């Protein structure tokens, strides 16, 4: 029995040994999350002394007695340790993930950086992962829907259109409400030429306590843009390329030829209709399949104390509206050199060549408006007449819209150099001196040539050549000294410094007419000098800044800022403004009443207060300036004359914005759920307002410090890690913002702005007690069945056919009740899916396009809505009768107010990362192919081309108006990202 037992044991031992035969070697490749090889990674067979490290290319080889049941342990500083069972594998490739707690992330702030856990202000960060999930051509699109409290306003969808940002509402009436952009330490206000592919992170400083370090320039918030730098010892080469097509996602139905003829006949207009037999679809002529292509390449790395990043690229985009296009070529170089252990120098250089062709929108066809021309040009005419000229409306000399796109050559070219050099020197102990010198120089040229033979206006004036040149130069010099020390439970950071800035603008223009031919299109080809002008201006700022951050026991945090700014745009006695701020933070999660093993990983309360200033008005505004051009005849000769152009105001001073913020940051369940919530009140006083003056002064208006605007709001940002396994991950981000804007004081004045076509008056009102963006007009009562005329409700509640201007009232609010963004990022093995939804709820739109296409006051073609117009006594309808030459039936009124709310599937990207086995054969480290759809689907009740537009661009006061505005387009993009 005993012998049998030992025999059984022996057999089992042999059996086990058979299946656990030792392996002599295992090899593989170790990469990071970007599939970049990691040199120096430690690989150890768990429980043994067998080990190895990866070489320069991330490869390793293990030799020794390694069994199938062995476990390999991969460890590397800054990355999570990974254990992988051998399981009979001879080749084991692994990918290590960075071991960085969200609370320990370094966040760029003004003039420095902080750990995320130490921040006490309202700060939002958008990192590179968000950028790579979608192709972008402009910085504004990177920010849209990504951060609470940040509203990206798209005035139109044309390729050359920029974006307007509103951080926590509109803060001014006449002065700018755009935030300050700081690119690698150089402030700027032009982001169109910045290449999104070069951006590493974007930080938004939303409240005064975080933005006050920028003083005068931080009144509207600050957007810090940090570009990429080399981080790997092995050179990293990347190639990004995509191509795509775009289309207008919505068209509007208009009258066909027969319906147009019936309407004109009804209006008393007649012609030889047999001579107009064309049936041209003008929207089909104007809208096209746009085409875009983008190529970006870069090389980066770190060697012998030098971090380098070099990139170059080319972007070309044809718009979905005929003739619109942009081109951009860019070059970027970032270098950081550690001279020794106390001295570091570096530079950031960007050079951009930019070109665009704009499209005339926001104008009716008689002003050359292309989109309204496509709607209101009758289909009964063709593109060209027999004499080769562009055709016109049968009853008016309003040329078809192709006269604006094809009969007018125009383009804008710009060259821009943006860069800086810096020096950092450590001295004594815990002290650092930094010098930074930055410049932003651009040279723009606009050329235009109106065909002297094919266009009606061109024939009348013999053609027209325009050349406009502008130069902008800016430089900044910064000197700062910082102190940083940790001792016991105390952490102290301090900063003092000075800043000097200077801006210079130059502009010259020349316009000539009477061209003998179209062979020479520059103004030199014109025989008549029609106009010429040139001017220069400059302004300067000098500032002193200071900041202190203090933390005790990682629980109690204090930040205080103070900045003094002097600006040349104000009078000698009012140039200096003083802007303090402070904020407090309490990390409750570090208190003893929240245990270490609690589901609460972080809980921080924040409170801040501060004042920032605004001097974004025209240079020399305080001076009584002299204008030229008041020429007069004397003794038969025209003599040059001047005139008083503005009234002196030596009391002109800073516009100040005071803001209070309360916030909370929460991280739960191993930081799988994180929530940030903020509440704020922002009051801007001493508004720099171009206000009316008594006529006895000799001037109509002047810039004065008048009025108060208040913004109140709530912001919420929620991020969740829904699934995080080896093969499947799913993350969700959601943010929503509520802002209420109110004009608190305006010294009893009311400002009417936003003039509407046809002499219908202004459509925007600035009034105490109401928000900026209030839409103004009449209350539409309906259509009188007996006469077919529209009637309105006067201020006494009575019906009238002839309301007076005093009967106008506020008829809408262009400010949304809230706006929001939702992102979902999923990955399964090599596949990735990114879905981004963006929306706005509760905003009103004044559809002036409908006024133009439903007014029936002239020979323009109209919308099919007018088929329901009143024609005979007794007709019941909401569309009044046609009324040639009379706009009473189409006043600015509630009839044309619509709900502009929308939910837009902004971006959907499906990607695939090729597996390592294929990458090895191709000789690349990583290769991703993707397809992206932008603006694929929009849910809205708005009847116009697009609800995400504004005919008055980024105006502070005139918002929510659509007047044949270039719409957002639907884009389909295919591309690849390769890393070598």
Short mmCIF file of N, CA and C in Angstrom, two decimals, residues 231-288:
data_model
loop_
_atom_site.label_atom_id
_atom_site.label_comp_id
_atom_site.label_asym_id
_atom_site.label_seq_id
_atom_site.Cartn_x
_atom_site.Cartn_y
_atom_site.Cartn_z
N UNK A 231 9.59 64.86 -24.36
CA UNK A 231 9.59 64.20 -23.06
C UNK A 231 10.29 62.85 -23.06
N UNK A 232 10.58 62.28 -24.23
CA UNK A 232 11.16 60.94 -24.29
C UNK A 232 12.61 61.00 -24.75
N UNK A 233 13.42 60.09 -24.21
CA UNK A 233 14.83 60.08 -24.59
C UNK A 233 15.01 59.63 -26.03
N UNK A 234 14.12 58.77 -26.50
CA UNK A 234 14.16 58.38 -27.89
C UNK A 234 13.37 59.38 -28.73
N UNK A 235 13.91 59.84 -29.86
CA UNK A 235 13.16 60.77 -30.70
C UNK A 235 11.79 60.21 -31.07
N UNK A 236 10.79 61.05 -30.96
CA UNK A 236 9.42 60.66 -31.27
C UNK A 236 8.96 61.45 -32.49
N UNK A 237 8.62 60.73 -33.54
CA UNK A 237 8.16 61.36 -34.78
C UNK A 237 6.68 61.04 -34.97
N UNK A 238 5.87 62.05 -35.21
CA UNK A 238 4.44 61.84 -35.42
C UNK A 238 4.02 62.44 -36.75
N UNK A 239 3.02 61.81 -37.33
CA UNK A 239 2.41 62.29 -38.57
C UNK A 239 0.91 62.20 -38.42
N UNK A 240 0.25 63.33 -38.57
CA UNK A 240 -1.21 63.39 -38.54
C UNK A 240 -1.70 63.89 -39.88
N UNK A 241 -2.65 63.20 -40.45
CA UNK A 241 -3.19 63.62 -41.74
C UNK A 241 -4.67 63.26 -41.81
N UNK A 242 -5.46 64.17 -42.37
CA UNK A 242 -6.86 63.83 -42.61
C UNK A 242 -7.37 64.60 -43.81
N UNK A 243 -8.43 64.08 -44.35
CA UNK A 243 -9.14 64.76 -45.44
C UNK A 243 -10.62 64.60 -45.20
N UNK A 244 -11.41 65.54 -45.68
CA UNK A 244 -12.83 65.48 -45.39
C UNK A 244 -13.66 66.31 -46.35
N UNK A 245 -14.95 66.11 -46.26
CA UNK A 245 -15.91 66.87 -47.06
C UNK A 245 -16.92 67.51 -46.12
N UNK A 246 -17.49 68.62 -46.56
CA UNK A 246 -18.48 69.33 -45.75
C UNK A 246 -19.67 69.72 -46.61
N UNK A 247 -20.82 69.81 -45.95
CA UNK A 247 -22.07 70.19 -46.62
C UNK A 247 -22.90 71.05 -45.69
N UNK A 248 -23.69 71.93 -46.28
CA UNK A 248 -24.71 72.63 -45.50
C UNK A 248 -25.79 71.62 -45.13
N UNK A 249 -26.09 71.54 -43.84
CA UNK A 249 -26.99 70.48 -43.37
C UNK A 249 -28.46 70.83 -43.53
N UNK A 250 -28.76 72.06 -43.95
CA UNK A 250 -30.16 72.47 -44.02
C UNK A 250 -30.33 73.48 -45.15
N UNK A 251 -31.33 73.29 -45.98
CA UNK A 251 -31.69 74.28 -47.00
C UNK A 251 -33.11 74.73 -46.76
N UNK A 252 -33.47 75.88 -47.36
CA UNK A 252 -34.79 76.47 -47.13
C UNK A 252 -35.59 76.50 -48.43
N UNK A 253 -36.83 76.04 -48.42
CA UNK A 253 -37.63 76.03 -49.65
C UNK A 253 -38.14 77.42 -50.01
N UNK A 254 -38.07 77.75 -51.29
CA UNK A 254 -38.52 79.05 -51.78
C UNK A 254 -39.49 78.83 -52.95
N UNK A 255 -40.09 79.92 -53.41
CA UNK A 255 -41.06 79.85 -54.48
C UNK A 255 -40.40 79.41 -55.79
N UNK A 256 -41.12 78.58 -56.55
CA UNK A 256 -40.62 78.24 -57.88
C UNK A 256 -41.01 79.35 -58.86
N UNK A 257 -40.67 79.16 -60.12
CA UNK A 257 -40.88 80.21 -61.12
C UNK A 257 -42.33 80.64 -61.25
N UNK A 258 -43.25 79.67 -61.31
CA UNK A 258 -44.67 79.98 -61.48
C UNK A 258 -45.21 80.69 -60.24
N UNK A 259 -44.82 80.24 -59.06
CA UNK A 259 -45.30 80.86 -57.82
C UNK A 259 -44.75 82.28 -57.68
N UNK A 260 -43.53 82.49 -58.11
CA UNK A 260 -42.95 83.83 -58.08
C UNK A 260 -43.71 84.75 -59.04
N UNK A 261 -44.02 84.25 -60.23
CA UNK A 261 -44.76 85.06 -61.20
C UNK A 261 -46.12 85.46 -60.64
N UNK A 262 -46.80 84.53 -59.96
CA UNK A 262 -48.11 84.84 -59.39
C UNK A 262 -47.99 85.93 -58.32
N UNK A 263 -46.94 85.83 -57.49
CA UNK A 263 -46.77 86.83 -56.43
C UNK A 263 -46.47 88.20 -57.03
N UNK A 264 -45.63 88.28 -58.04
CA UNK A 264 -45.30 89.56 -58.64
C UNK A 264 -46.53 90.18 -59.32
N UNK A 265 -47.31 89.33 -59.96
CA UNK A 265 -48.53 89.82 -60.60
C UNK A 265 -49.48 90.38 -59.56
N UNK A 266 -49.59 89.69 -58.44
CA UNK A 266 -50.44 90.15 -57.34
C UNK A 266 -49.95 91.49 -56.80
N UNK A 267 -48.64 91.72 -56.84
CA UNK A 267 -48.07 92.97 -56.34
C UNK A 267 -48.10 94.07 -57.39
N UNK A 268 -48.64 93.78 -58.58
CA UNK A 268 -48.77 94.79 -59.63
C UNK A 268 -47.56 94.91 -60.53
N UNK A 269 -46.67 93.91 -60.49
CA UNK A 269 -45.47 93.93 -61.33
C UNK A 269 -45.65 92.94 -62.47
N UNK A 270 -45.30 93.37 -63.66
CA UNK A 270 -45.44 92.49 -64.81
C UNK A 270 -44.28 92.70 -65.77
N UNK A 271 -44.02 91.70 -66.57
CA UNK A 271 -42.93 91.74 -67.54
C UNK A 271 -43.24 90.72 -68.63
N UNK A 272 -42.35 90.60 -69.57
CA UNK A 272 -42.51 89.58 -70.60
C UNK A 272 -42.05 88.24 -70.02
N UNK A 273 -42.97 87.54 -69.37
CA UNK A 273 -42.62 86.31 -68.65
C UNK A 273 -42.08 85.24 -69.60
N UNK A 274 -42.45 85.32 -70.87
CA UNK A 274 -41.95 84.31 -71.82
C UNK A 274 -40.44 84.43 -72.05
N UNK A 275 -39.88 85.57 -71.65
CA UNK A 275 -38.43 85.76 -71.82
C UNK A 275 -37.63 85.17 -70.67
N UNK A 276 -38.35 84.73 -69.63
CA UNK A 276 -37.66 84.21 -68.45
C UNK A 276 -38.10 82.76 -68.24
N UNK A 277 -37.39 81.88 -68.91
CA UNK A 277 -37.77 80.47 -68.88
C UNK A 277 -36.79 79.58 -68.10
N UNK A 278 -35.73 80.19 -67.54
CA UNK A 278 -34.78 79.39 -66.75
C UNK A 278 -35.43 78.90 -65.46
N UNK A 279 -34.90 77.84 -64.91
CA UNK A 279 -35.34 77.34 -63.60
C UNK A 279 -34.08 77.01 -62.79
N UNK A 280 -33.46 78.05 -62.26
CA UNK A 280 -32.18 77.90 -61.55
C UNK A 280 -32.41 77.73 -60.06
N UNK A 281 -31.82 76.69 -59.51
CA UNK A 281 -31.84 76.49 -58.06
C UNK A 281 -30.62 77.21 -57.48
N UNK A 282 -30.85 78.41 -56.95
CA UNK A 282 -29.72 79.23 -56.51
C UNK A 282 -29.03 78.67 -55.28
N UNK A 283 -29.76 77.98 -54.44
CA UNK A 283 -29.10 77.33 -53.30
C UNK A 283 -28.17 76.23 -53.79
N UNK A 284 -28.58 75.55 -54.85
CA UNK A 284 -27.73 74.52 -55.42
C UNK A 284 -26.49 75.14 -56.07
N UNK A 285 -26.63 76.35 -56.61
CA UNK A 285 -25.50 77.04 -57.22
C UNK A 285 -24.51 77.54 -56.16
N UNK A 286 -25.04 77.97 -55.03
CA UNK A 286 -24.20 78.57 -54.00
C UNK A 286 -23.57 77.52 -53.09
N UNK A 287 -24.36 76.53 -52.69
CA UNK A 287 -23.84 75.51 -51.79
C UNK A 287 -23.09 74.45 -52.58
N UNK A 288 -22.03 73.95 -51.99
CA UNK A 288 -21.20 72.97 -52.67
C UNK A 288 -20.67 71.96 -51.64
#
